[in-house]
Tab-separated table of C-alpha atoms in Angstrom:
chain	number	residue	atom	x	y	z
U	1	MET	CA	-37.971	15.475	10.462
U	2	GLN	CA	-37.598	13.589	6.987
U	3	LEU	CA	-35.572	15.079	4.278
U	4	ASP	CA	-38.080	15.050	0.986
U	5	ALA	CA	-37.646	12.747	-1.951
U	6	ASN	CA	-35.904	14.613	-4.056
U	7	MET	CA	-33.115	15.293	-1.737
U	8	ARG	CA	-31.867	11.255	-1.489
U	9	ILE	CA	-29.762	11.370	-3.913
U	10	GLN	CA	-28.791	7.347	-4.064
U	11	GLN	CA	-28.512	4.707	-1.982
U	12	SER	CA	-25.543	2.151	-1.942
U	13	GLY	CA	-26.106	-1.559	-1.446
U	14	ASP	CA	-22.317	-1.624	-0.538
U	15	ASN	CA	-22.531	0.614	3.382
U	16	ASN	CA	-25.928	0.810	3.521
U	17	LEU	CA	-25.606	5.022	3.043
U	18	ASN	CA	-27.733	7.418	1.395
U	19	TRP	CA	-26.606	10.512	0.670
U	20	TYR	CA	-27.916	14.534	0.909
U	21	SER	CA	-26.893	17.592	-0.960
U	22	PRO	CA	-25.651	19.814	1.917
U	23	LEU	CA	-27.139	22.407	-0.283
U	24	GLU	CA	-30.726	21.110	1.073
U	25	LYS	CA	-32.307	21.844	4.038
U	26	PRO	CA	-32.095	20.837	6.516
U	27	PHE	CA	-28.491	21.338	6.071
U	28	HIS	CA	-27.330	24.431	6.881
U	29	ILE	CA	-24.218	25.659	4.930
U	30	ALA	CA	-21.718	28.867	6.619
U	31	GLY	CA	-18.835	29.922	5.521
U	32	PHE	CA	-20.098	31.154	1.678
U	33	GLY	CA	-21.178	34.656	1.843
U	34	TRP	CA	-22.446	34.399	-1.641
U	35	LEU	CA	-23.774	30.556	-1.214
U	36	HIS	CA	-27.446	31.259	-1.624
U	37	GLU	CA	-27.820	33.441	-4.766
U	38	GLU	CA	-24.730	31.007	-7.038
U	39	ARG	CA	-24.821	27.780	-5.446
U	40	LEU	CA	-20.881	27.493	-4.980
U	41	TYR	CA	-18.523	26.917	-2.581
U	42	ARG	CA	-16.864	30.365	-3.232
U	43	ARG	CA	-15.930	32.626	-0.649
U	44	LEU	CA	-15.875	35.635	-3.257
U	45	PRO	CA	-19.161	36.717	-5.912
U	46	ALA	CA	-18.693	34.850	-9.131
U	47	LYS	CA	-19.461	38.289	-11.019
U	48	PRO	CA	-18.283	40.699	-8.599
U	49	ASP	CA	-19.180	44.718	-9.159
U	50	TRP	CA	-15.305	45.387	-8.666
U	51	LYS	CA	-13.006	43.509	-11.098
U	52	LEU	CA	-11.126	40.963	-8.376
U	53	PRO	CA	-7.195	40.592	-8.799
U	54	GLU	CA	-6.394	37.527	-10.900
U	55	ALA	CA	-4.900	35.552	-7.890
U	56	VAL	CA	-7.639	36.625	-5.644
U	57	ASP	CA	-10.610	35.248	-7.630
U	58	GLN	CA	-9.008	32.392	-8.268
U	59	LEU	CA	-8.016	31.787	-4.352
U	60	ALA	CA	-11.561	32.538	-3.876
U	61	ASN	CA	-12.484	29.107	-4.660
U	62	CYS	CA	-10.445	27.257	-1.783
U	63	THR	CA	-13.022	27.042	0.573
U	64	ALA	CA	-11.664	28.065	4.174
U	65	GLY	CA	-13.986	28.392	6.778
U	66	GLY	CA	-16.666	27.039	4.925
U	67	GLN	CA	-18.777	24.242	7.168
U	68	ILE	CA	-21.644	21.921	6.984
U	69	ARG	CA	-23.859	21.675	10.065
U	70	PHE	CA	-26.785	19.369	11.028
U	71	GLU	CA	-27.889	17.125	13.726
U	72	THR	CA	-28.875	13.855	12.656
U	73	ASP	CA	-29.201	10.596	14.982
U	74	ALA	CA	-27.447	8.616	12.278
U	75	THR	CA	-25.228	5.431	13.009
U	76	SER	CA	-22.924	6.158	10.274
U	77	LEU	CA	-21.092	8.982	8.650
U	78	SER	CA	-19.176	9.637	5.744
U	79	VAL	CA	-18.421	11.800	2.890
U	80	LYS	CA	-17.785	12.075	-1.184
U	81	VAL	CA	-15.915	14.922	-2.148
U	82	LYS	CA	-14.650	15.728	-5.880
U	83	LEU	CA	-11.654	18.247	-5.123
U	84	SER	CA	-10.765	20.884	-7.782
U	85	GLY	CA	-7.097	19.521	-7.328
U	86	ALA	CA	-4.742	17.675	-5.783
U	87	ALA	CA	-2.644	18.165	-2.099
U	88	ASN	CA	0.268	19.864	-3.524
U	89	MET	CA	2.073	21.578	-0.318
U	90	TYR	CA	5.526	20.829	0.775
U	91	HIS	CA	4.532	21.955	4.441
U	92	MET	CA	0.986	21.829	4.872
U	93	PRO	CA	-0.521	18.316	5.737
U	94	ALA	CA	-3.142	16.474	2.553
U	95	THR	CA	-5.578	16.711	5.575
U	96	GLY	CA	-5.600	20.472	5.754
U	97	GLN	CA	-4.818	21.207	2.596
U	98	CYS	CA	-8.170	19.214	0.950
U	99	GLY	CA	-9.499	17.211	4.015
U	100	PHE	CA	-13.024	17.845	6.132
U	101	ASP	CA	-13.255	17.485	10.162
U	102	CYS	CA	-15.613	16.880	11.909
U	103	TYR	CA	-16.526	18.139	15.360
U	104	ILE	CA	-19.764	16.863	17.674
U	105	GLY	CA	-21.455	19.055	20.211
U	106	SER	CA	-23.692	22.137	20.600
U	107	PRO	CA	-22.302	25.810	20.113
U	108	GLY	CA	-19.491	26.255	22.928
U	109	GLU	CA	-19.265	22.590	23.284
U	110	GLN	CA	-18.120	21.298	19.877
U	111	LEU	CA	-15.158	18.192	20.268
U	112	TYR	CA	-13.009	16.518	17.635
U	113	TYR	CA	-14.214	13.786	16.547
U	114	GLY	CA	-11.891	12.420	13.353
U	115	THR	CA	-10.766	13.572	9.517
U	116	THR	CA	-11.011	12.501	6.547
U	117	VAL	CA	-8.722	9.565	5.732
U	118	TYR	CA	-8.190	9.617	1.375
U	119	ASP	CA	-4.533	8.631	-0.573
U	120	HIS	CA	-3.956	12.577	-1.217
U	121	LYS	CA	-3.249	12.143	-4.640
U	122	LEU	CA	-6.718	11.961	-6.126
U	123	THR	CA	-8.831	14.168	-6.325
U	124	GLU	CA	-12.351	12.596	-5.890
U	125	TYR	CA	-12.305	10.257	-2.110
U	126	GLU	CA	-15.031	8.800	-0.114
U	127	ALA	CA	-14.250	8.642	3.439
U	128	VAL	CA	-16.029	7.291	6.342
U	129	ILE	CA	-16.212	9.955	8.911
U	130	TYR	CA	-17.334	7.414	11.668
U	131	LYS	CA	-19.888	4.717	12.066
U	132	ASP	CA	-21.335	1.879	14.378
U	133	MET	CA	-22.258	4.828	16.734
U	134	ALA	CA	-24.473	4.365	18.923
U	135	GLN	CA	-28.020	5.729	17.421
U	136	GLU	CA	-28.673	9.174	19.519
U	137	SER	CA	-28.507	12.509	18.603
U	138	ARG	CA	-25.444	14.189	17.505
U	139	ILE	CA	-25.094	17.762	16.394
U	140	ILE	CA	-22.373	17.962	13.393
U	141	THR	CA	-20.263	20.517	12.108
U	142	LEU	CA	-18.176	19.626	9.134
U	143	ASN	CA	-14.918	21.770	8.399
U	144	PHE	CA	-13.991	22.328	4.718
U	145	PRO	CA	-10.686	22.233	2.945
U	146	LEU	CA	-8.630	25.039	3.683
U	147	TYR	CA	-6.529	25.132	0.201
U	148	GLN	CA	-8.267	23.492	-2.191
U	149	GLY	CA	-11.788	24.159	-4.352
U	150	VAL	CA	-14.432	21.720	-3.317
U	151	GLU	CA	-16.477	21.199	-6.799
U	152	GLU	CA	-18.908	18.638	-5.121
U	153	VAL	CA	-19.631	17.297	-1.351
U	154	TRP	CA	-22.608	14.412	-0.295
U	155	ILE	CA	-22.849	13.316	3.113
U	156	GLY	CA	-23.551	9.819	3.634
U	157	LEU	CA	-25.742	8.244	6.458
U	158	ASP	CA	-27.271	4.830	6.946
U	159	ARG	CA	-30.552	4.702	5.798
U	160	GLU	CA	-32.629	5.126	9.186
U	161	ALA	CA	-31.129	8.451	10.244
U	162	GLN	CA	-33.298	11.280	10.645
U	163	ILE	CA	-31.596	14.965	9.953
U	164	VAL	CA	-32.880	18.007	11.543
U	165	PRO	CA	-31.770	21.465	11.332
U	166	PRO	CA	-28.489	22.438	13.368
U	167	PRO	CA	-29.152	24.989	16.417
U	168	ILE	CA	-29.769	28.683	15.184
U	169	TYR	CA	-26.788	31.012	15.363
U	170	GLU	CA	-26.890	33.685	18.265
U	171	ASN	CA	-27.949	36.290	15.932
U	172	SER	CA	-28.007	37.001	12.263
U	173	GLY	CA	-24.475	39.449	12.217
U	174	LYS	CA	-21.008	37.521	10.545
U	175	ILE	CA	-17.856	38.428	11.813
U	176	ILE	CA	-16.000	38.650	8.399
U	177	VAL	CA	-11.861	37.893	8.648
U	178	TYR	CA	-9.990	39.797	5.588
U	179	GLY	CA	-5.755	38.891	5.846
U	180	THR	CA	-3.376	36.435	4.224
U	181	SER	CA	-2.138	32.893	4.300
U	182	ILE	CA	-2.623	32.329	8.001
U	183	THR	CA	-6.138	33.796	7.824
U	184	GLN	CA	-6.386	31.456	5.360
U	185	GLY	CA	-5.280	28.595	7.350
U	186	GLY	CA	-1.426	28.267	6.407
U	187	CYS	CA	-0.368	25.563	7.333
U	188	ALA	CA	-3.041	23.593	9.444
U	189	ALA	CA	-2.604	20.212	10.084
U	190	ARG	CA	-6.671	19.948	9.787
U	191	PRO	CA	-9.153	22.651	9.128
U	192	GLY	CA	-10.863	22.754	12.563
U	193	MET	CA	-7.388	24.303	13.593
U	194	ALA	CA	-7.993	27.776	11.385
U	195	TYR	CA	-7.678	30.751	14.111
U	196	THR	CA	-11.400	31.372	12.461
U	197	ASN	CA	-12.757	27.877	12.887
U	198	ILE	CA	-11.683	27.688	15.914
U	199	LEU	CA	-13.096	31.192	16.775
U	200	SER	CA	-16.111	29.734	15.331
U	201	ARG	CA	-16.524	26.964	18.263
U	202	ARG	CA	-16.442	29.368	21.059
U	203	ILE	CA	-18.540	32.402	19.402
U	204	ASN	CA	-22.131	31.497	18.057
U	205	MET	CA	-22.076	33.255	15.491
U	206	GLU	CA	-20.992	33.090	11.419
U	207	PHE	CA	-17.570	33.686	10.040
U	208	LEU	CA	-16.671	34.519	6.774
U	209	ASN	CA	-12.796	33.307	6.314
U	210	LEU	CA	-11.344	35.730	3.196
U	211	GLY	CA	-8.025	35.221	3.941
U	212	PHE	CA	-6.317	34.822	0.634
U	213	SER	CA	-2.602	32.982	0.510
U	214	GLY	CA	0.078	35.556	-0.338
U	215	ASN	CA	-2.397	37.868	-1.371
U	216	GLY	CA	-4.305	39.977	0.669
U	217	LYS	CA	-3.317	43.497	-0.028
U	218	GLY	CA	-5.937	45.754	0.963
U	219	GLU	CA	-7.089	46.480	-2.504
U	220	PRO	CA	-9.734	49.058	-2.628
U	221	GLU	CA	-11.776	46.147	-4.695
U	222	LEU	CA	-12.366	44.212	-2.305
U	223	ALA	CA	-13.172	46.959	0.418
U	224	HIS	CA	-15.889	47.729	-2.031
U	225	ILE	CA	-16.968	43.825	-2.319
U	226	LEU	CA	-16.673	42.857	1.671
U	227	SER	CA	-19.022	46.066	2.105
U	228	GLU	CA	-21.807	43.795	0.161
U	229	ILE	CA	-21.688	41.017	3.030
U	230	PRO	CA	-25.228	42.271	4.845
U	231	ASP	CA	-25.772	42.047	8.891
U	232	PRO	CA	-21.773	41.968	9.609
U	233	ALA	CA	-21.041	42.517	13.190
U	234	CYS	CA	-17.308	42.996	13.157
U	235	LEU	CA	-15.208	42.962	10.307
U	236	ILE	CA	-11.384	41.872	11.308
U	237	LEU	CA	-8.190	42.917	9.206
U	238	ASP	CA	-5.260	40.791	8.976
U	239	TYR	CA	-3.223	41.734	6.190
U	240	GLU	CA	-0.358	43.333	7.364
U	241	GLY	CA	1.452	40.236	6.163
U	242	ASN	CA	0.588	40.229	2.478
U	243	CYS	CA	1.076	44.313	2.372
U	244	GLY	CA	4.398	44.684	0.378
U	245	SER	CA	5.760	47.354	2.164
U	246	THR	CA	5.329	49.402	4.842
U	247	GLU	CA	4.241	52.747	2.984
U	248	LEU	CA	1.782	50.394	0.664
U	249	LEU	CA	0.309	49.581	4.492
U	250	GLN	CA	0.040	53.533	5.125
U	251	ILE	CA	-1.586	54.439	1.706
U	252	THR	CA	-3.583	51.460	1.977
U	253	LEU	CA	-5.503	50.616	5.578
U	254	PRO	CA	-6.855	53.669	5.535
U	255	GLU	CA	-8.483	53.983	2.291
U	256	PHE	CA	-9.686	50.383	3.182
U	257	ILE	CA	-11.536	51.710	6.279
U	258	SER	CA	-12.756	54.650	4.812
U	259	ILE	CA	-14.162	52.491	2.050
U	260	TYR	CA	-15.663	50.329	4.383
U	261	ARG	CA	-16.949	52.965	6.833
U	262	ASP	CA	-18.948	54.282	3.789
U	263	LYS	CA	-21.644	51.183	4.125
U	264	HIS	CA	-21.303	50.857	7.592
U	265	PRO	CA	-20.331	53.409	9.639
U	266	LEU	CA	-21.012	51.523	13.200
U	267	THR	CA	-19.824	48.025	12.496
U	268	PRO	CA	-16.866	47.767	14.857
U	269	ILE	CA	-13.585	46.736	12.864
U	270	LEU	CA	-10.453	44.947	14.625
U	271	VAL	CA	-7.201	45.300	13.462
U	272	ILE	CA	-4.375	43.178	14.068
U	273	SER	CA	-1.203	43.700	13.090
U	274	ARG	CA	1.068	40.729	12.126
U	275	ILE	CA	2.041	37.785	14.690
U	276	THR	CA	5.673	37.270	15.370
U	277	HIS	CA	7.534	35.266	12.615
U	278	ALA	CA	10.953	33.150	14.183
U	279	LYS	CA	13.146	34.924	11.438
U	280	GLU	CA	13.355	38.041	13.863
U	281	LYS	CA	15.864	37.326	16.298
U	282	PHE	CA	18.458	36.782	13.787
U	283	GLN	CA	17.305	39.583	11.361
U	284	ALA	CA	16.790	42.939	13.052
U	285	GLN	CA	15.256	44.536	9.909
U	286	MET	CA	12.679	42.382	9.735
U	287	ALA	CA	11.641	42.994	13.616
U	288	GLN	CA	11.975	46.576	12.569
U	289	ASP	CA	9.848	46.436	9.903
U	290	ARG	CA	7.280	44.648	12.020
U	291	ALA	CA	7.249	47.340	14.768
U	292	ASP	CA	7.309	50.516	12.461
U	293	ARG	CA	3.917	48.678	10.562
U	294	LYS	CA	2.651	47.635	14.431
U	295	GLN	CA	3.052	51.701	14.622
U	296	ILE	CA	1.184	52.472	11.347
U	297	GLN	CA	-2.050	49.830	12.151
U	298	ASN	CA	-2.428	51.755	15.698
U	299	ARG	CA	-2.192	55.160	15.072
U	300	ALA	CA	-4.566	54.692	12.123
U	301	VAL	CA	-6.917	52.958	14.473
U	302	GLU	CA	-6.006	55.975	17.343
U	303	GLN	CA	-6.776	58.747	14.473
U	304	ALA	CA	-10.055	57.121	13.540
U	305	ARG	CA	-10.974	56.994	17.175
U	306	GLU	CA	-9.883	60.801	17.838
U	307	LEU	CA	-12.166	61.351	14.893
U	308	GLY	CA	-14.967	60.005	16.536
U	309	ASP	CA	-15.238	56.181	15.706
U	310	ALA	CA	-16.121	54.935	18.807
U	311	ASN	CA	-16.183	50.829	17.216
U	312	ILE	CA	-12.867	50.610	15.852
U	313	TYR	CA	-9.960	48.772	17.631
U	314	PHE	CA	-6.063	47.482	17.412
U	315	CYS	CA	-5.192	44.243	18.305
U	316	ASP	CA	-1.047	43.900	18.644
U	317	GLY	CA	-0.406	40.397	17.009
U	318	SER	CA	3.266	40.054	18.064
U	319	LYS	CA	1.560	38.947	21.949
U	320	LEU	CA	-0.787	36.669	20.221
U	321	LEU	CA	2.490	33.370	19.948
U	322	GLY	CA	3.504	33.868	23.583
U	323	GLU	CA	7.000	33.908	24.486
U	324	GLU	CA	7.749	30.963	22.808
U	325	ALA	CA	6.624	31.776	19.164
U	326	HIS	CA	9.530	30.704	17.786
U	327	GLU	CA	8.042	27.449	18.243
U	328	CYS	CA	4.724	27.809	17.522
U	329	THR	CA	4.853	27.757	13.183
U	330	VAL	CA	6.096	25.053	10.458
U	331	ASP	CA	8.254	27.639	8.547
U	332	GLY	CA	9.243	30.241	10.733
U	333	SER	CA	5.994	32.327	9.823
U	334	HIS	CA	3.094	30.210	9.701
U	335	PRO	CA	1.365	29.145	12.562
U	336	THR	CA	1.324	24.912	13.470
U	337	ASP	CA	-1.901	23.919	15.181
U	338	LEU	CA	-0.351	24.913	18.544
U	339	GLY	CA	0.456	28.374	16.737
U	340	PHE	CA	-3.485	28.793	15.588
U	341	LEU	CA	-4.837	27.719	19.382
U	342	ARG	CA	-2.891	30.545	20.509
U	343	MET	CA	-3.936	32.655	18.125
U	344	ALA	CA	-7.409	31.730	18.838
U	345	ASN	CA	-6.727	32.082	22.847
U	346	GLY	CA	-5.798	35.874	22.460
U	347	LEU	CA	-7.931	36.727	20.128
U	348	THR	CA	-11.869	35.149	22.145
U	349	PRO	CA	-11.366	37.670	24.274
U	350	VAL	CA	-10.626	40.211	22.290
U	351	LEU	CA	-13.339	39.662	20.083
U	352	GLN	CA	-16.322	39.041	22.377
U	353	ASN	CA	-15.228	42.431	24.307
U	354	ILE	CA	-16.295	43.840	21.236
U	355	LEU	CA	-19.322	42.122	20.418
U	356	ALA	CA	-20.466	43.150	23.689
U	357	ASP	CA	-20.054	46.661	23.796
């Protein structure tokens, strides 16, 4: 299928590319729940009905979980990116914070190809994903940066390239993941290694990453806003790490679930307790706090089930990283790519079983 003429943005004589906006068909953008109304690469509505905490409002501009999907026979693929800011994190590579990475393959068979290479001091860059490939059809998934905003992105393809829509999802349901910096993807080396993106390669559905670094605190306003997202297939709550105190978690979790249940009485809800932190081996109180909070979350789920909610589940996050959890983080809490892979490996069968019920 040929693109409409008004979709061809620019021709570049230097590299023989045409540049396209992924906001137009046949490209498909996933991971932004309000994109069709606002045409912004933003994870929450720009003008929500409920007042957002200021930090959450800012973090919603980070594009974690966003994906550009399409099929093409292009021999060359590049991107032009305009960021909201430069890379500035000491414990997370610029490739994960501000880069795009590329997977090739059909749903369930995607293989990593490469990551954008650019000067990390820049806020605008152009990067070659691949060039001089054979002219054959490939299904492309480009993962957005995890910890920075994207104001503009353009897709550069050789001028002879054909573009068609990507394969459709298994269904229209969305898997909504609310949580912390770990949910957002800190500190993955590249975007595709955030655990929500790994899960999206195994489960052919749209994932919405609503992790807010340091600010996934379970506020009721967020529960109301999340309940507005249509066609939810599952709500995952992974915010223990930002709850502030055991007492606050005990208050916010039942209320969050109750607010969501008012609009979605049958949507599966999965509550995940936090992963093990390395310092727990040396700080007994930290280990005790995690154990207490895990019990609170497990009990909240049990009580809901006792009251007739058969579609709520609990997952013990302390088991996801395995026996060598201390080897799976950058700073004792935020996972490395190994940590995220182990999280996804543990969550995959749990989520598949929930969706199959």
